[in-house]
XYZ file of N, CA and C in Angstrom:
459
model
N -7.789 -104.978 178.721
C -6.667 -105.462 178.144
C -5.574 -106.080 178.730
N -5.151 -107.018 178.560
C -4.155 -107.607 179.958
C -2.702 -106.155 179.662
N -3.004 -105.806 180.939
C -2.082 -105.224 181.456
C -1.207 -104.264 180.916
N -1.639 -103.402 180.093
C -1.037 -102.979 179.092
C -0.438 -103.696 177.996
N -0.479 -104.731 177.701
C 0.350 -105.891 177.010
C -0.599 -105.531 175.394
N 0.339 -105.365 174.270
C -0.615 -104.977 173.025
C -1.089 -106.399 172.424
N -2.444 -106.254 172.539
C -2.756 -107.720 172.146
C -3.616 -107.547 170.735
N -3.262 -108.993 169.971
C -3.694 -108.140 168.623
C -4.124 -110.027 167.832
N -5.454 -109.735 167.439
C -6.523 -110.859 167.347
C -6.340 -111.079 165.402
N -6.538 -112.284 164.745
C -6.397 -112.693 163.569
C -7.743 -113.494 163.676
N -8.595 -113.155 162.673
C -9.796 -114.290 162.609
C -10.250 -114.622 161.253
N -10.255 -115.588 160.948
C -10.447 -116.305 159.859
C -11.659 -116.545 159.985
N -12.887 -115.725 159.182
C -14.151 -115.834 159.471
C -14.577 -116.531 157.698
N -14.549 -118.193 157.901
C -14.591 -118.862 156.969
C -16.055 -119.032 156.727
N -16.346 -120.046 155.790
C -17.427 -120.168 155.044
C -18.659 -121.589 156.232
N -17.703 -122.262 156.358
C -18.185 -123.383 157.317
C -17.640 -123.016 158.768
N -16.641 -122.610 158.826
C -15.979 -122.767 160.365
C -15.083 -121.173 159.971
N -14.838 -121.038 161.690
C -13.559 -120.014 162.079
C -12.544 -120.256 162.744
N -11.477 -119.517 162.866
C -10.628 -119.967 163.714
C -9.527 -118.933 163.959
N -9.414 -118.666 164.749
C -8.364 -116.988 165.732
C -6.852 -117.494 165.803
N -6.392 -116.609 165.304
C -5.034 -116.099 167.070
C -5.138 -115.455 167.369
N -4.010 -114.602 168.435
C -3.772 -114.099 169.296
C -2.400 -114.337 169.423
N -1.944 -112.802 169.523
C -0.641 -112.129 169.704
C -0.663 -111.450 171.054
N 0.040 -111.772 172.079
C 0.113 -110.842 173.129
C 1.716 -110.239 173.055
N 1.702 -109.025 173.198
C 2.995 -108.306 172.917
C 3.822 -109.011 172.080
N 4.785 -108.567 172.215
C 6.129 -109.743 171.019
C 5.942 -111.204 170.731
N 5.365 -111.964 171.963
C 5.653 -113.009 171.822
C 5.032 -113.523 170.124
N 5.181 -114.450 170.266
C 4.942 -115.521 168.816
C 3.292 -115.562 168.545
N 2.703 -115.501 167.776
C 0.963 -115.825 167.497
C 0.450 -116.997 167.802
N -0.572 -117.347 168.661
C -0.647 -118.189 168.945
C -1.829 -119.273 169.052
N -2.761 -120.216 167.685
C -4.064 -120.388 167.456
C -4.733 -120.940 168.789
N -5.773 -120.298 168.448
C -6.802 -120.076 169.970
C -8.244 -121.331 169.898
N -8.152 -122.429 170.307
C -9.109 -122.809 170.650
C -10.523 -122.888 170.978
N -11.120 -123.402 169.805
C -12.877 -122.141 169.408
C -13.393 -123.288 170.237
N -13.105 -124.669 170.767
C -14.394 -125.082 170.953
C -13.405 -126.664 171.200
N -13.953 -127.763 170.308
C -13.440 -129.415 170.740
C -11.659 -129.216 169.799
N -12.056 -128.000 168.810
C -10.350 -127.596 168.370
C -10.232 -126.401 168.092
N -9.333 -126.452 166.901
C -9.045 -125.019 166.341
C -10.100 -123.925 165.683
N -10.966 -124.923 165.301
C -11.918 -123.841 164.468
C -13.412 -124.202 165.356
N -14.698 -123.226 165.158
C -15.675 -123.147 165.866
C -16.873 -123.383 164.054
N -17.928 -123.785 164.254
C -18.492 -123.468 163.376
C -19.250 -122.507 162.629
N -19.163 -122.034 161.323
C -19.599 -120.380 161.217
C -21.374 -120.534 161.625
N -22.134 -121.389 161.682
C -23.203 -121.876 161.690
C -24.035 -120.810 162.676
N -25.244 -120.571 162.554
C -25.988 -119.742 162.985
C -27.712 -120.280 163.251
N -28.124 -120.163 164.482
C -29.649 -120.586 164.575
C -30.595 -119.848 165.488
N -31.537 -119.425 164.790
C -32.260 -118.493 165.384
C -33.096 -118.632 166.483
N -33.284 -118.401 167.791
C -33.665 -119.323 168.744
C -34.582 -118.422 169.441
N -35.592 -117.737 168.819
C -36.604 -116.497 169.262
C -35.661 -115.442 168.988
N -35.210 -114.717 169.958
C -35.622 -113.085 169.790
C -33.289 -113.337 169.716
N -32.912 -114.829 170.506
C -31.436 -115.037 170.157
C -30.887 -115.826 169.254
N -29.896 -115.386 168.823
C -28.528 -115.984 167.651
C -27.719 -116.951 168.571
N -28.066 -118.143 168.150
C -26.994 -119.146 168.929
C -25.983 -119.350 168.315
N -24.628 -119.573 168.071
C -24.016 -120.286 166.992
C -23.000 -121.671 167.713
N -21.872 -121.438 166.547
C -21.410 -122.755 166.413
C -21.867 -124.000 166.457
N -21.042 -124.691 167.212
C -21.691 -126.229 168.019
C -23.328 -125.766 168.590
N -23.841 -124.790 169.088
C -25.151 -124.994 169.829
C -25.924 -124.694 168.679
N -25.416 -124.070 167.464
C -26.175 -123.761 166.634
C -26.827 -125.138 166.047
N -25.794 -125.873 165.683
C -25.676 -127.152 164.645
C -26.560 -128.178 165.866
N -26.279 -128.362 167.181
C -27.278 -128.773 167.818
C -28.181 -128.705 167.660
N -29.057 -127.569 167.828
C -30.496 -126.981 167.806
C -31.408 -126.993 165.668
N -30.154 -127.139 165.147
C -30.619 -127.386 163.477
C -31.772 -128.183 163.399
N -31.816 -129.100 164.018
C -33.133 -130.024 164.196
C -34.417 -129.790 164.286
N -33.953 -129.549 165.167
C -35.370 -128.409 165.850
C -36.571 -127.583 165.141
N -35.640 -126.679 164.460
C -36.553 -125.774 163.417
C -35.903 -125.874 162.201
N -35.258 -126.257 161.173
C -34.528 -126.338 160.361
C -34.730 -124.739 159.406
N -35.540 -124.176 159.523
C -35.806 -123.048 158.527
C -34.909 -121.607 159.453
N -34.726 -122.350 160.904
C -33.950 -121.293 161.692
C -32.276 -121.619 161.646
N -31.660 -122.316 160.552
C -30.515 -122.884 161.019
C -29.714 -122.325 159.544
N -28.406 -121.645 159.613
C -28.059 -121.465 158.373
C -26.616 -122.416 158.511
N -25.973 -123.030 157.786
C -24.281 -123.559 158.312
C -23.748 -122.573 157.816
N -24.183 -121.822 156.598
C -23.235 -121.035 156.152
C -23.070 -119.609 155.898
N -23.671 -118.943 156.934
C -23.945 -117.294 157.161
C -22.956 -116.365 156.039
N -21.873 -116.783 156.166
C -21.222 -115.658 155.252
C -21.375 -116.126 153.764
N -22.311 -117.172 152.926
C -22.718 -116.639 151.897
C -23.596 -115.709 152.053
N -24.083 -114.814 152.842
C -25.111 -113.979 152.489
C -24.940 -112.452 152.746
N -23.411 -112.695 152.868
C -22.591 -111.117 153.021
C -23.128 -109.984 151.660
N -23.382 -110.542 150.591
C -23.718 -109.909 149.885
C -25.250 -109.044 149.898
N -26.568 -109.526 151.155
C -27.272 -109.402 151.061
C -27.404 -108.490 152.135
N -28.914 -108.186 152.384
C -29.173 -107.125 153.700
C -29.872 -107.800 154.808
N -30.124 -108.925 154.184
C -30.913 -109.826 155.663
C -31.028 -111.294 155.010
N -30.758 -111.833 156.482
C -31.530 -113.252 156.284
C -32.518 -113.777 156.718
N -33.404 -114.408 156.549
C -34.732 -115.510 156.862
C -34.004 -116.623 157.572
N -34.464 -116.527 158.585
C -34.142 -117.446 159.845
C -35.661 -117.963 160.827
N -35.972 -118.761 161.030
C -36.685 -119.273 161.693
C -38.245 -118.085 161.741
N -38.383 -117.278 160.587
C -39.567 -116.659 160.125
C -38.965 -115.300 160.083
N -38.055 -114.759 160.838
C -37.040 -113.581 161.004
C -36.522 -113.150 159.647
N -36.737 -112.038 159.467
C -35.937 -111.105 159.017
C -35.112 -110.404 159.786
N -34.042 -111.024 159.389
C -32.231 -110.941 160.993
C -31.425 -109.911 159.571
N -31.051 -108.966 159.998
C -29.934 -108.296 159.542
C -28.600 -109.044 159.409
N -28.160 -109.215 158.140
C -26.661 -109.645 157.969
C -25.389 -109.511 159.285
N -25.521 -108.539 159.335
C -24.373 -107.458 159.913
C -24.696 -108.465 161.331
N -26.099 -108.466 162.300
C -26.331 -108.901 163.370
C -26.028 -110.379 163.350
N -26.254 -111.585 161.946
C -25.750 -112.687 161.921
C -24.185 -112.841 162.438
N -23.576 -111.864 161.416
C -22.191 -112.309 161.102
C -21.725 -111.727 162.234
N -22.049 -110.489 162.813
C -21.860 -110.077 164.823
C -21.889 -111.464 165.397
N -23.012 -111.936 165.631
C -22.981 -112.890 166.963
C -22.091 -114.162 166.605
N -21.538 -114.664 165.243
C -20.571 -115.688 165.192
C -19.362 -114.722 165.767
N -18.499 -113.713 165.289
C -17.884 -112.874 165.467
C -17.350 -112.594 167.443
N -18.070 -112.349 167.712
C -18.543 -112.172 169.100
C -18.520 -113.360 169.920
N -18.918 -114.432 168.975
C -18.361 -115.832 170.181
C -17.113 -115.746 170.167
N -16.662 -115.640 168.373
C -15.200 -115.795 168.054
C -13.982 -115.380 169.443
N -14.184 -113.821 169.737
C -13.844 -112.736 170.204
C -13.941 -113.420 172.003
N -15.504 -113.865 172.034
C -15.464 -114.262 174.046
C -14.418 -115.480 174.142
N -14.375 -116.207 173.322
C -13.526 -117.173 173.507
C -11.715 -117.210 173.084
N -11.525 -116.143 172.814
C -10.320 -115.799 172.465
C -9.999 -114.754 174.034
N -10.516 -114.146 174.432
C -10.747 -113.331 175.424
C -10.599 -113.868 176.694
N -11.280 -115.156 176.407
C -11.355 -115.878 178.060
C -9.686 -116.666 177.755
N -9.196 -117.204 176.483
C -8.392 -117.775 176.954
C -7.240 -117.175 176.819
N -6.998 -116.075 176.424
C -5.888 -115.401 176.907
C -5.894 -114.056 178.580
N -6.893 -114.551 178.792
C -7.375 -113.752 179.687
C -7.424 -112.160 179.400
N -7.949 -111.651 178.756
C -8.162 -110.224 178.078
C -9.444 -109.980 178.870
N -9.122 -108.659 179.340
C -10.648 -107.953 180.081
C -10.521 -106.688 178.944
N -11.776 -106.861 178.488
C -12.321 -105.544 177.588
C -11.581 -105.735 176.080
N -11.483 -104.750 175.791
C -11.216 -104.992 174.109
C -9.407 -105.633 173.501
N -9.304 -105.471 172.352
C -7.723 -105.544 171.484
C -7.703 -104.497 171.094
N -6.121 -104.331 170.963
C -5.042 -103.516 170.365
C -5.751 -103.506 168.759
N -5.687 -104.705 167.990
C -6.294 -104.937 166.878
C -7.083 -105.974 166.881
N -7.987 -106.286 165.470
C -8.584 -107.152 165.379
C -8.396 -107.208 163.727
N -7.681 -108.113 163.527
C -8.263 -108.187 161.744
C -8.951 -109.592 161.284
N -9.726 -109.411 160.572
C -10.692 -110.180 160.042
C -10.549 -110.356 158.386
N -10.451 -111.647 158.175
C -9.763 -112.249 156.569
C -11.464 -111.787 155.771
N -10.960 -111.518 154.457
C -12.437 -110.842 153.759
C -12.583 -112.243 153.156
N -13.996 -111.775 152.439
C -14.683 -113.310 151.494
C -13.892 -112.902 150.266
N -13.451 -114.506 149.642
C -13.030 -114.435 148.920
C -14.082 -113.237 147.612
N -12.970 -112.586 147.125
C -13.644 -111.688 145.914
C -14.415 -110.028 146.638
N -14.051 -110.165 148.454
C -14.445 -108.601 149.015
C -15.693 -108.403 149.421
N -16.383 -109.640 149.188
C -18.025 -109.724 150.312
C -18.694 -108.975 149.170
N -19.074 -109.838 147.788
C -20.219 -109.332 146.899
C -21.160 -108.103 147.213
N -19.917 -107.109 147.236
C -20.457 -106.010 147.079
C -20.473 -105.191 148.046
N -20.439 -105.550 149.494
C -20.355 -104.923 150.591
C -19.349 -105.454 151.703
N -18.337 -104.467 151.266
C -17.484 -104.267 152.112
C -17.554 -104.098 153.856
N -18.669 -103.078 153.778
C -18.520 -103.017 155.392
C -19.038 -103.989 156.138
N -19.650 -104.835 155.810
C -20.689 -105.939 156.702
C -19.764 -106.316 157.229
N -18.285 -106.910 157.199
C -17.175 -107.113 158.791
C -16.979 -106.543 159.880
N -16.625 -105.202 159.020
C -16.415 -103.923 160.403
C -17.395 -103.956 160.883
N -18.554 -103.754 160.650
C -19.678 -103.158 160.671
C -20.026 -104.214 161.927
N -20.303 -105.211 161.743
C -20.695 -106.556 162.656
C -19.153 -106.700 163.801
N -18.252 -105.963 163.404
C -16.883 -106.329 164.520
C -17.363 -105.276 165.712
N -18.026 -104.165 164.602
C -18.125 -103.281 165.384
C -19.302 -103.002 166.738
N -20.310 -103.881 166.242
C -21.592 -104.510 166.860
C -20.536 -105.210 168.207
N -20.051 -106.005 168.079
C -19.536 -106.380 169.112
C -17.911 -105.914 170.141
N -18.094 -104.631 170.210
C -17.073 -104.066 170.690
C -15.354 -103.853 169.969
N -15.723 -104.245 169.051
C -14.199 -104.593 167.874
C -14.306 -103.125 166.988
N -14.919 -102.133 167.121
C -14.943 -100.809 166.474
C -13.313 -100.681 165.824
N -12.955 -100.524 164.891
C -11.972 -100.481 164.093
C -11.211 -101.570 163.288
N -11.995 -102.523 163.535
C -11.329 -104.379 163.015
C -10.666 -103.706 161.643
N -9.695 -104.324 161.514
C -9.030 -104.582 159.910
C -9.626 -105.499 159.003
N -10.152 -105.359 157.775
C -10.149 -106.749 157.021
C -9.509 -106.676 156.270
N -8.648 -108.006 156.219
C -7.458 -107.912 155.190
C -6.634 -109.214 155.489
N -5.781 -109.332 155.023
C -4.431 -110.403 155.406
C -4.305 -109.864 157.031
N -4.221 -111.693 157.691
C -3.742 -111.648 158.837
C -2.695 -110.963 159.352
N -2.602 -109.949 160.479
C -1.385 -109.368 160.615
C -0.695 -110.106 161.470
N -1.179 -111.129 162.176
C -0.218 -111.226 163.635
C 0.696 -113.070 162.658
């Protein structure tokens, strides 16, 4: 963490794109540039044993279309997703996207390690009966205890 300064992150995990904001201490929250703009595609692509996300996923989509999913959030009510002939746990797919968002936020803010609080916006309708998917995915990428609800920063 940044030398004892309280860090709070809010992630809007959207169907097509993700956005993030960070608050350092009592400062006003700021939007984090996640690539060319303030958002990053939520897309995923299974490249062998690795999952590419965002623009990298889109750039590889034509190589193997069945390995590509533009809107992984739509699968949040399922246990697994079929990508490139592999059944991959949805939690793992969502974790890949959230992990990339948090990596960029850390780099942007100079945060080493974890954040004091991470809030992820929930899917409309509560997540298709699987409310543990977003917190589970957050835990996989080191944000255990992430809250799912309205953004707190």
